[in-house]
């Protein structure tokens, strides 16, 4: 290896270690990837704290799977730095692989084997040893509610059972970081909720989840932070609430007991739309605590009695459309 190459590899190791010291499970900077002359990732920046759920959103073809493939060492990047669990994916891919689990659209479940046999296969692959392997299989079958189905072939499992088995198989290696690629696509609402509960329990146990999903409701439920990928760039990043506040449409709805109260409130608030029949006032609002307090202070100063107050924020669908539409329609 040339001096220059080994120096840059040492620098990479240092950068990975310092990201791990900052408590980051995933640190990505300047990530670039093209397929031929098609630029897919154009300098991506991502920082995922340990023990959190991070969701990457993007329209079909935005580059989500490409990002997951690079982060999980399946393909190489053209440029930039990627550290996962404190290891550089380019210089230390084996250490990254030992620290991660990947589950999703392409399940690792073998249909001809039973749930128990699938899990045993994983404990053998991880060289857990006979007794420890058996104990781990029993624990995972219990935890994932698969005890009754343990001796049935996986081909007879429902979609939800199969996803649970797939995730249980990933957990045999006790990964620190799990890439969940569309974990609930095609599942019924009950199975989806049970999967969400499992994800929450994993995170409570310190695991970091990198989630891609086509259900924005799922990102809203699970993710601590969300990044929106569009045309190879991260166009927005923040908590679900921060993202919702970035687009217009949020408002506070005030309901009053009498028309007199409604009229006093209209004078006190100024810019608002009122519905005299429903005795309601709709006040545009950015969702922040500070402007809510300012609004309540104004009503309080004018001694206006509010019967009911509710806040309405745009949902992630609105955010996603607002953030990605502009670029799609741009010339
Ligand atoms: P989806 O939600 O549809 O899975 P995605 O956001 O995961 O989309 P990618 O699969 O990462 O998107 O693909 C990003 C772009 O790169 C697409 O235009 C895709 O056609 C292209 N692409 C992906 N893999 C390859 C490949 N092996 N060779 C050439 N082009 C590719």
mmCIF file of C-alpha atoms and ligand atoms in Angstrom:
data_model
loop_
_atom_site.group_PDB
_atom_site.id
_atom_site.type_symbol
_atom_site.label_atom_id
_atom_site.label_comp_id
_atom_site.label_asym_id
_atom_site.label_seq_id
_atom_site.Cartn_x
_atom_site.Cartn_y
_atom_site.Cartn_z
ATOM 1 C CA UNK A 1 0.000 0.000 0.000
ATOM 2 C CA UNK A 2 1.383 3.475 -0.863
ATOM 3 C CA UNK A 3 2.291 5.945 1.881
ATOM 4 C CA UNK A 4 -0.480 8.265 0.719
ATOM 5 C CA UNK A 5 -3.091 5.516 0.799
ATOM 6 C CA UNK A 6 -2.077 4.278 4.257
ATOM 7 C CA UNK A 7 -2.061 7.832 5.577
ATOM 8 C CA UNK A 8 -5.575 8.439 4.310
ATOM 9 C CA UNK A 9 -6.693 5.117 5.766
ATOM 10 C CA UNK A 10 -5.286 6.170 9.184
ATOM 11 C CA UNK A 11 -7.118 9.477 8.874
ATOM 12 C CA UNK A 12 -10.325 7.617 8.060
ATOM 13 C CA UNK A 13 -9.932 5.401 11.130
ATOM 14 C CA UNK A 14 -9.460 8.503 13.280
ATOM 15 C CA UNK A 15 -12.531 10.155 11.797
ATOM 16 C CA UNK A 16 -14.593 6.994 12.420
ATOM 17 C CA UNK A 17 -13.393 6.749 16.003
ATOM 18 C CA UNK A 18 -14.192 10.381 16.704
ATOM 19 C CA UNK A 19 -17.714 9.947 15.287
ATOM 20 C CA UNK A 20 -18.144 6.956 17.616
ATOM 21 C CA UNK A 21 -16.894 9.042 20.544
ATOM 22 C CA UNK A 22 -19.534 11.641 19.739
ATOM 23 C CA UNK A 23 -22.089 8.865 20.214
ATOM 24 C CA UNK A 24 -22.924 8.526 16.532
ATOM 25 C CA UNK A 25 -23.950 5.110 15.282
ATOM 26 C CA UNK A 26 -23.808 6.334 11.693
ATOM 27 C CA UNK A 27 -21.756 9.265 10.371
ATOM 28 C CA UNK A 28 -21.856 10.057 6.663
ATOM 29 C CA UNK A 29 -20.214 13.031 4.982
ATOM 30 C CA UNK A 30 -19.861 14.007 1.340
ATOM 31 C CA UNK A 31 -21.208 10.629 0.157
ATOM 32 C CA UNK A 32 -21.260 10.373 -3.626
ATOM 33 C CA UNK A 33 -22.353 7.589 -5.936
ATOM 34 C CA UNK A 34 -23.050 7.419 -9.658
ATOM 35 C CA UNK A 35 -24.151 4.583 -11.911
ATOM 36 C CA UNK A 36 -22.406 5.389 -15.197
ATOM 37 C CA UNK A 37 -23.189 9.054 -15.838
ATOM 38 C CA UNK A 38 -26.309 8.898 -13.634
ATOM 39 C CA UNK A 39 -25.479 10.781 -10.418
ATOM 40 C CA UNK A 40 -27.539 9.112 -7.637
ATOM 41 C CA UNK A 41 -25.985 10.538 -4.428
ATOM 42 C CA UNK A 42 -24.520 14.022 -4.702
ATOM 43 C CA UNK A 43 -22.739 14.692 -1.402
ATOM 44 C CA UNK A 44 -24.925 13.251 1.359
ATOM 45 C CA UNK A 45 -24.495 14.208 5.016
ATOM 46 C CA UNK A 46 -26.121 12.065 7.735
ATOM 47 C CA UNK A 47 -25.529 11.823 11.478
ATOM 48 C CA UNK A 48 -27.446 9.243 13.472
ATOM 49 C CA UNK A 49 -27.058 9.186 17.281
ATOM 50 C CA UNK A 50 -26.841 5.785 18.966
ATOM 51 C CA UNK A 51 -30.068 4.256 20.266
ATOM 52 C CA UNK A 52 -32.328 6.266 17.948
ATOM 53 C CA UNK A 53 -34.486 5.612 14.892
ATOM 54 C CA UNK A 54 -33.476 7.507 11.761
ATOM 55 C CA UNK A 55 -35.705 7.418 8.721
ATOM 56 C CA UNK A 56 -34.611 8.161 5.187
ATOM 57 C CA UNK A 57 -37.493 9.223 2.959
ATOM 58 C CA UNK A 58 -37.524 9.760 -0.762
ATOM 59 C CA UNK A 59 -39.605 9.115 -3.856
ATOM 60 C CA UNK A 60 -39.038 5.951 -5.899
ATOM 61 C CA UNK A 61 -35.568 6.093 -7.399
ATOM 62 C CA UNK A 62 -34.345 8.820 -5.018
ATOM 63 C CA UNK A 63 -31.386 6.699 -3.881
ATOM 64 C CA UNK A 64 -32.564 5.215 -0.546
ATOM 65 C CA UNK A 65 -31.615 1.618 -1.367
ATOM 66 C CA UNK A 66 -28.288 2.785 -2.809
ATOM 67 C CA UNK A 67 -27.569 4.586 0.488
ATOM 68 C CA UNK A 68 -28.492 1.502 2.551
ATOM 69 C CA UNK A 69 -26.338 -0.710 0.312
ATOM 70 C CA UNK A 70 -23.310 1.566 0.826
ATOM 71 C CA UNK A 71 -23.868 1.875 4.582
ATOM 72 C CA UNK A 72 -24.203 -1.902 4.930
ATOM 73 C CA UNK A 73 -21.029 -2.527 2.829
ATOM 74 C CA UNK A 74 -22.849 -4.212 -0.075
ATOM 75 C CA UNK A 75 -21.554 -1.703 -2.615
ATOM 76 C CA UNK A 76 -18.734 0.863 -2.573
ATOM 77 C CA UNK A 77 -19.178 4.630 -2.655
ATOM 78 C CA UNK A 78 -17.434 6.819 -5.222
ATOM 79 C CA UNK A 79 -16.504 9.418 -2.615
ATOM 80 C CA UNK A 80 -17.097 10.686 0.893
ATOM 81 C CA UNK A 81 -16.818 9.090 4.307
ATOM 82 C CA UNK A 82 -19.120 6.572 5.946
ATOM 83 C CA UNK A 83 -18.657 5.264 9.483
ATOM 84 C CA UNK A 84 -21.056 2.728 10.964
ATOM 85 C CA UNK A 85 -20.754 1.679 14.625
ATOM 86 C CA UNK A 86 -17.413 3.497 14.702
ATOM 87 C CA UNK A 87 -15.900 1.630 11.735
ATOM 88 C CA UNK A 88 -15.144 2.973 8.289
ATOM 89 C CA UNK A 89 -17.074 1.032 5.624
ATOM 90 C CA UNK A 90 -14.257 1.430 3.085
ATOM 91 C CA UNK A 91 -11.307 0.426 5.260
ATOM 92 C CA UNK A 92 -12.931 -1.875 7.820
ATOM 93 C CA UNK A 93 -15.970 -3.491 6.176
ATOM 94 C CA UNK A 94 -15.694 -6.720 8.229
ATOM 95 C CA UNK A 95 -16.016 -4.809 11.514
ATOM 96 C CA UNK A 96 -19.045 -2.977 10.079
ATOM 97 C CA UNK A 97 -20.642 -6.275 9.007
ATOM 98 C CA UNK A 98 -20.094 -7.746 12.471
ATOM 99 C CA UNK A 99 -21.923 -4.789 14.038
ATOM 100 C CA UNK A 100 -24.970 -4.530 11.757
ATOM 101 C CA UNK A 101 -28.104 -6.404 10.780
ATOM 102 C CA UNK A 102 -30.013 -5.915 7.548
ATOM 103 C CA UNK A 103 -33.593 -6.960 7.077
ATOM 104 C CA UNK A 104 -36.288 -5.949 4.726
ATOM 105 C CA UNK A 105 -37.765 -6.476 1.347
ATOM 106 C CA UNK A 106 -35.578 -9.455 0.515
ATOM 107 C CA UNK A 107 -36.091 -11.780 3.418
ATOM 108 C CA UNK A 108 -33.424 -14.241 4.573
ATOM 109 C CA UNK A 109 -36.107 -16.733 5.686
ATOM 110 C CA UNK A 110 -35.832 -20.221 4.154
ATOM 111 C CA UNK A 111 -39.364 -21.398 3.361
ATOM 112 C CA UNK A 112 -38.523 -25.100 3.554
ATOM 113 C CA UNK A 113 -37.284 -24.820 7.134
ATOM 114 C CA UNK A 114 -39.377 -24.245 10.259
ATOM 115 C CA UNK A 115 -39.067 -21.004 12.217
ATOM 116 C CA UNK A 116 -36.973 -22.793 14.807
ATOM 117 C CA UNK A 117 -34.673 -24.309 12.159
ATOM 118 C CA UNK A 118 -34.214 -20.917 10.485
ATOM 119 C CA UNK A 119 -33.123 -19.460 13.811
ATOM 120 C CA UNK A 120 -30.877 -22.442 14.575
ATOM 121 C CA UNK A 121 -29.175 -21.953 11.229
ATOM 122 C CA UNK A 122 -28.354 -18.373 12.245
ATOM 123 C CA UNK A 123 -27.005 -19.411 15.656
ATOM 124 C CA UNK A 124 -24.782 -21.980 13.865
ATOM 125 C CA UNK A 125 -23.568 -19.285 11.442
ATOM 126 C CA UNK A 126 -22.683 -17.117 14.413
ATOM 127 C CA UNK A 127 -20.905 -20.034 16.136
ATOM 128 C CA UNK A 128 -22.955 -19.628 19.299
ATOM 129 C CA UNK A 129 -22.402 -23.225 20.414
ATOM 130 C CA UNK A 130 -25.109 -25.818 21.097
ATOM 131 C CA UNK A 131 -26.437 -24.800 24.496
ATOM 132 C CA UNK A 132 -26.155 -21.031 23.987
ATOM 133 C CA UNK A 133 -27.658 -21.421 20.508
ATOM 134 C CA UNK A 134 -30.683 -23.345 21.812
ATOM 135 C CA UNK A 135 -31.250 -20.813 24.570
ATOM 136 C CA UNK A 136 -31.037 -17.908 22.090
ATOM 137 C CA UNK A 137 -33.519 -19.598 19.699
ATOM 138 C CA UNK A 138 -35.996 -20.226 22.538
ATOM 139 C CA UNK A 139 -35.670 -16.633 23.760
ATOM 140 C CA UNK A 140 -36.209 -15.171 20.284
ATOM 141 C CA UNK A 141 -39.205 -17.428 19.553
ATOM 142 C CA UNK A 142 -40.801 -16.218 22.789
ATOM 143 C CA UNK A 143 -39.938 -12.573 22.246
ATOM 144 C CA UNK A 144 -41.316 -12.554 18.707
ATOM 145 C CA UNK A 145 -44.470 -14.487 19.571
ATOM 146 C CA UNK A 146 -43.498 -17.458 17.376
ATOM 147 C CA UNK A 147 -43.532 -20.288 19.964
ATOM 148 C CA UNK A 148 -46.718 -21.924 18.609
ATOM 149 C CA UNK A 149 -45.471 -21.723 15.028
ATOM 150 C CA UNK A 150 -41.887 -22.749 15.857
ATOM 151 C CA UNK A 151 -42.122 -26.244 14.362
ATOM 152 C CA UNK A 152 -44.157 -25.302 11.294
ATOM 153 C CA UNK A 153 -42.491 -24.617 7.942
ATOM 154 C CA UNK A 154 -41.957 -20.902 7.288
ATOM 155 C CA UNK A 155 -43.919 -21.350 4.018
ATOM 156 C CA UNK A 156 -47.087 -21.545 6.160
ATOM 157 C CA UNK A 157 -46.383 -18.248 7.984
ATOM 158 C CA UNK A 158 -48.390 -15.054 7.478
ATOM 159 C CA UNK A 159 -46.636 -11.906 6.228
ATOM 160 C CA UNK A 160 -46.383 -10.530 9.775
ATOM 161 C CA UNK A 161 -44.950 -13.791 11.185
ATOM 162 C CA UNK A 162 -42.400 -13.936 8.382
ATOM 163 C CA UNK A 163 -41.231 -10.350 9.066
ATOM 164 C CA UNK A 164 -40.952 -11.130 12.777
ATOM 165 C CA UNK A 165 -38.929 -14.276 12.033
ATOM 166 C CA UNK A 166 -36.703 -12.334 9.636
ATOM 167 C CA UNK A 167 -35.981 -9.686 12.266
ATOM 168 C CA UNK A 168 -35.453 -12.363 14.950
ATOM 169 C CA UNK A 169 -32.869 -14.000 12.648
ATOM 170 C CA UNK A 170 -31.076 -10.666 12.309
ATOM 171 C CA UNK A 171 -30.977 -10.319 16.099
ATOM 172 C CA UNK A 172 -29.113 -13.602 16.587
ATOM 173 C CA UNK A 173 -25.881 -11.689 15.936
ATOM 174 C CA UNK A 174 -26.839 -8.970 18.502
ATOM 175 C CA UNK A 175 -26.303 -6.112 16.015
ATOM 176 C CA UNK A 176 -25.756 -2.539 17.254
ATOM 177 C CA UNK A 177 -27.210 -1.028 14.091
ATOM 178 C CA UNK A 178 -30.132 -2.480 12.128
ATOM 179 C CA UNK A 179 -31.106 -1.436 8.619
ATOM 180 C CA UNK A 180 -34.824 -1.946 8.234
ATOM 181 C CA UNK A 181 -35.813 -1.664 4.604
ATOM 182 C CA UNK A 182 -39.587 -1.188 4.335
ATOM 183 C CA UNK A 183 -40.284 -3.489 7.315
ATOM 184 C CA UNK A 184 -44.075 -3.338 7.183
ATOM 185 C CA UNK A 185 -44.874 -3.103 3.478
ATOM 186 C CA UNK A 186 -47.930 -5.249 2.802
ATOM 187 C CA UNK A 187 -48.699 -5.974 6.478
ATOM 188 C CA UNK A 188 -52.163 -5.509 8.003
ATOM 189 C CA UNK A 189 -52.561 -2.721 10.615
ATOM 190 C CA UNK A 190 -52.304 -5.109 13.599
ATOM 191 C CA UNK A 191 -49.098 -6.756 12.346
ATOM 192 C CA UNK A 192 -47.701 -3.323 11.508
ATOM 193 C CA UNK A 193 -48.324 -2.125 15.069
ATOM 194 C CA UNK A 194 -46.736 -5.222 16.548
ATOM 195 C CA UNK A 195 -43.663 -4.606 14.356
ATOM 196 C CA UNK A 196 -43.530 -0.970 15.557
ATOM 197 C CA UNK A 197 -43.628 -2.188 19.146
ATOM 198 C CA UNK A 198 -40.705 -4.531 18.491
ATOM 199 C CA UNK A 199 -38.715 -1.673 16.943
ATOM 200 C CA UNK A 200 -39.399 0.538 19.985
ATOM 201 C CA UNK A 201 -38.228 -2.229 22.327
ATOM 202 C CA UNK A 202 -35.021 -2.699 20.338
ATOM 203 C CA UNK A 203 -34.290 1.022 20.503
ATOM 204 C CA UNK A 204 -35.016 1.080 24.248
ATOM 205 C CA UNK A 205 -32.341 -1.633 24.501
ATOM 206 C CA UNK A 206 -29.794 0.672 22.813
ATOM 207 C CA UNK A 207 -30.003 -0.531 19.195
ATOM 208 C CA UNK A 208 -29.903 2.067 16.411
ATOM 209 C CA UNK A 209 -32.412 1.680 13.582
ATOM 210 C CA UNK A 210 -31.953 3.039 10.066
ATOM 211 C CA UNK A 211 -35.404 2.841 8.523
ATOM 212 C CA UNK A 212 -36.591 3.248 4.986
ATOM 213 C CA UNK A 213 -40.316 3.193 4.499
ATOM 214 C CA UNK A 214 -42.960 4.211 2.013
ATOM 215 C CA UNK A 215 -45.419 4.899 4.850
ATOM 216 C CA UNK A 216 -44.873 8.405 6.161
ATOM 217 C CA UNK A 217 -47.117 7.543 9.101
ATOM 218 C CA UNK A 218 -44.560 4.886 10.028
ATOM 219 C CA UNK A 219 -41.690 7.400 9.985
ATOM 220 C CA UNK A 220 -43.842 9.755 12.042
ATOM 221 C CA UNK A 221 -44.548 7.004 14.617
ATOM 222 C CA UNK A 222 -41.045 5.629 14.921
ATOM 223 C CA UNK A 223 -38.381 8.069 13.796
ATOM 224 C CA UNK A 224 -36.516 10.428 16.100
ATOM 225 C CA UNK A 225 -35.153 12.167 13.028
ATOM 226 C CA UNK A 226 -36.051 12.083 9.364
ATOM 227 C CA UNK A 227 -34.075 13.057 6.272
ATOM 228 C CA UNK A 228 -35.719 13.634 2.905
ATOM 229 C CA UNK A 229 -33.637 12.593 -0.086
ATOM 230 C CA UNK A 230 -34.410 14.237 -3.401
ATOM 231 C CA UNK A 231 -32.390 14.334 -6.608
ATOM 232 C CA UNK A 232 -29.304 12.991 -4.829
ATOM 233 C CA UNK A 233 -29.326 15.524 -1.993
ATOM 234 C CA UNK A 234 -30.763 15.748 1.506
ATOM 235 C CA UNK A 235 -33.353 18.531 1.070
ATOM 236 C CA UNK A 236 -34.567 18.517 4.690
ATOM 237 C CA UNK A 237 -33.579 16.917 7.960
ATOM 238 C CA UNK A 238 -35.080 17.152 11.439
ATOM 239 C CA UNK A 239 -37.549 15.676 13.889
ATOM 240 C CA UNK A 240 -40.992 14.883 12.425
ATOM 241 C CA UNK A 241 -42.383 17.959 14.202
ATOM 242 C CA UNK A 242 -39.617 20.243 12.930
ATOM 243 C CA UNK A 243 -40.297 19.117 9.373
ATOM 244 C CA UNK A 244 -44.042 19.653 9.741
ATOM 245 C CA UNK A 245 -43.454 23.171 11.045
ATOM 246 C CA UNK A 246 -41.459 24.055 7.934
ATOM 247 C CA UNK A 247 -44.484 24.095 5.683
ATOM 248 C CA UNK A 248 -47.572 26.267 5.915
ATOM 249 C CA UNK A 249 -50.963 24.864 6.887
ATOM 250 C CA UNK A 250 -50.590 24.612 10.671
ATOM 251 C CA UNK A 251 -53.200 26.395 12.742
ATOM 252 C CA UNK A 252 -54.750 26.645 16.176
ATOM 253 C CA UNK A 253 -58.493 26.103 16.339
ATOM 254 C CA UNK A 254 -60.241 27.981 19.150
ATOM 255 C CA UNK A 255 -63.860 27.278 20.079
ATOM 256 C CA UNK A 256 -65.964 29.642 22.204
ATOM 257 C CA UNK A 257 -69.139 29.279 24.257
ATOM 258 C CA UNK A 258 -70.707 32.544 23.070
ATOM 259 C CA UNK A 259 -70.688 34.846 20.055
ATOM 260 C CA UNK A 260 -69.463 37.674 22.312
ATOM 261 C CA UNK A 261 -66.373 35.637 23.210
ATOM 262 C CA UNK A 262 -65.766 34.839 19.549
ATOM 263 C CA UNK A 263 -65.938 38.548 18.692
ATOM 264 C CA UNK A 264 -63.598 39.577 21.512
ATOM 265 C CA UNK A 265 -61.153 36.867 20.418
ATOM 266 C CA UNK A 266 -61.326 38.018 16.782
ATOM 267 C CA UNK A 267 -60.361 41.541 17.885
ATOM 268 C CA UNK A 268 -57.599 40.266 20.189
ATOM 269 C CA UNK A 269 -56.016 37.878 17.689
ATOM 270 C CA UNK A 270 -56.189 39.967 14.529
ATOM 271 C CA UNK A 271 -55.228 37.773 11.573
ATOM 272 C CA UNK A 272 -57.550 34.721 11.673
ATOM 273 C CA UNK A 273 -60.509 33.192 9.867
ATOM 274 C CA UNK A 274 -63.720 32.853 11.819
ATOM 275 C CA UNK A 275 -66.742 30.603 11.604
ATOM 276 C CA UNK A 276 -69.671 32.340 13.315
ATOM 277 C CA UNK A 277 -71.969 29.293 13.183
ATOM 278 C CA UNK A 278 -69.495 26.912 14.833
ATOM 279 C CA UNK A 279 -68.215 29.719 17.136
ATOM 280 C CA UNK A 280 -64.697 28.865 15.985
ATOM 281 C CA UNK A 281 -61.618 30.872 15.134
ATOM 282 C CA UNK A 282 -58.811 29.418 13.031
ATOM 283 C CA UNK A 283 -55.488 31.130 13.731
ATOM 284 C CA UNK A 284 -52.472 30.425 11.454
ATOM 285 C CA UNK A 285 -49.714 28.966 13.567
ATOM 286 C CA UNK A 286 -46.150 27.644 13.136
ATOM 287 C CA UNK A 287 -46.613 24.964 15.812
ATOM 288 C CA UNK A 288 -44.017 26.461 18.177
ATOM 289 C CA UNK A 289 -44.593 26.746 21.908
ATOM 290 C CA UNK A 290 -43.504 30.386 21.882
ATOM 291 C CA UNK A 291 -46.154 31.562 19.410
ATOM 292 C CA UNK A 292 -48.815 29.458 21.183
ATOM 293 C CA UNK A 293 -47.931 31.204 24.434
ATOM 294 C CA UNK A 294 -48.063 34.619 22.715
ATOM 295 C CA UNK A 295 -51.533 33.788 21.376
ATOM 296 C CA UNK A 296 -52.806 32.654 24.790
ATOM 297 C CA UNK A 297 -51.304 35.771 26.411
ATOM 298 C CA UNK A 298 -53.206 38.014 23.967
ATOM 299 C CA UNK A 299 -56.477 36.223 24.760
ATOM 300 C CA UNK A 300 -55.736 36.366 28.464
ATOM 301 C CA UNK A 301 -55.000 40.109 28.405
ATOM 302 C CA UNK A 302 -58.367 40.744 26.756
ATOM 303 C CA UNK A 303 -60.084 38.379 29.263
ATOM 304 C CA UNK A 304 -61.418 36.131 26.493
ATOM 305 C CA UNK A 305 -62.751 32.746 27.682
ATOM 306 C CA UNK A 306 -61.762 29.881 25.374
ATOM 307 C CA UNK A 307 -63.945 26.786 25.602
ATOM 308 C CA UNK A 308 -61.712 24.446 23.603
ATOM 309 C CA UNK A 309 -58.332 24.668 21.900
ATOM 310 C CA UNK A 310 -56.767 22.251 19.432
ATOM 311 C CA UNK A 311 -53.595 22.449 17.356
ATOM 312 C CA UNK A 312 -53.361 21.204 13.820
ATOM 313 C CA UNK A 313 -50.015 20.558 12.187
ATOM 314 C CA UNK A 314 -49.536 19.411 8.612
ATOM 315 C CA UNK A 315 -48.781 15.691 8.402
ATOM 316 C CA UNK A 316 -45.643 14.212 6.891
ATOM 317 C CA UNK A 317 -47.425 13.583 3.591
ATOM 318 C CA UNK A 318 -47.845 17.365 3.206
ATOM 319 C CA UNK A 319 -44.193 17.875 4.104
ATOM 320 C CA UNK A 320 -42.970 15.236 1.699
ATOM 321 C CA UNK A 321 -45.006 16.589 -1.202
ATOM 322 C CA UNK A 322 -44.002 20.196 -0.493
ATOM 323 C CA UNK A 323 -40.310 19.325 -0.296
ATOM 324 C CA UNK A 324 -40.045 17.039 -3.288
ATOM 325 C CA UNK A 325 -42.667 18.555 -5.635
ATOM 326 C CA UNK A 326 -40.855 21.862 -6.144
ATOM 327 C CA UNK A 327 -37.798 20.141 -7.543
ATOM 328 C CA UNK A 328 -39.745 17.735 -9.719
ATOM 329 C CA UNK A 329 -41.573 20.590 -11.434
ATOM 330 C CA UNK A 330 -38.498 22.822 -11.715
ATOM 331 C CA UNK A 331 -37.193 23.226 -15.302
HETATM 332 P P1 LIG B 1 -37.268 2.736 -4.541
HETATM 333 O O1 LIG B 1 -38.088 3.439 -3.514
HETATM 334 O O2 LIG B 1 -37.949 2.630 -5.866
HETATM 335 O O3 LIG B 1 -36.658 1.453 -4.061
HETATM 336 P P2 LIG B 1 -34.729 4.109 -4.107
HETATM 337 O O4 LIG B 1 -34.846 5.466 -3.520
HETATM 338 O O5 LIG B 1 -34.350 3.007 -3.197
HETATM 339 O O6 LIG B 1 -36.041 3.755 -4.896
HETATM 340 P P3 LIG B 1 -32.392 3.336 -5.621
HETATM 341 O O7 LIG B 1 -32.784 1.905 -5.769
HETATM 342 O O8 LIG B 1 -31.305 3.656 -4.678
HETATM 343 O O9 LIG B 1 -33.664 4.241 -5.278
HETATM 344 O O10 LIG B 1 -32.027 3.871 -7.072
HETATM 345 C C1 LIG B 1 -31.604 5.190 -7.321
HETATM 346 C C2 LIG B 1 -31.364 5.372 -8.804
HETATM 347 O O11 LIG B 1 -30.233 4.602 -9.199
HETATM 348 C C3 LIG B 1 -32.523 4.907 -9.672
HETATM 349 O O12 LIG B 1 -32.660 5.804 -10.757
HETATM 350 C C4 LIG B 1 -32.082 3.539 -10.146
HETATM 351 O O13 LIG B 1 -32.641 3.261 -11.420
HETATM 352 C C5 LIG B 1 -30.581 3.695 -10.248
HETATM 353 N N1 LIG B 1 -29.889 2.422 -9.987
HETATM 354 C C6 LIG B 1 -29.972 1.682 -8.861
HETATM 355 N N2 LIG B 1 -29.177 0.592 -8.944
HETATM 356 C C7 LIG B 1 -28.566 0.645 -10.151
HETATM 357 C C8 LIG B 1 -27.617 -0.194 -10.838
HETATM 358 N N3 LIG B 1 -27.117 -1.306 -10.286
HETATM 359 N N4 LIG B 1 -27.233 0.199 -12.064
HETATM 360 C C9 LIG B 1 -27.699 1.322 -12.639
HETATM 361 N N5 LIG B 1 -28.595 2.151 -12.062
HETATM 362 C C10 LIG B 1 -29.025 1.832 -10.827
#
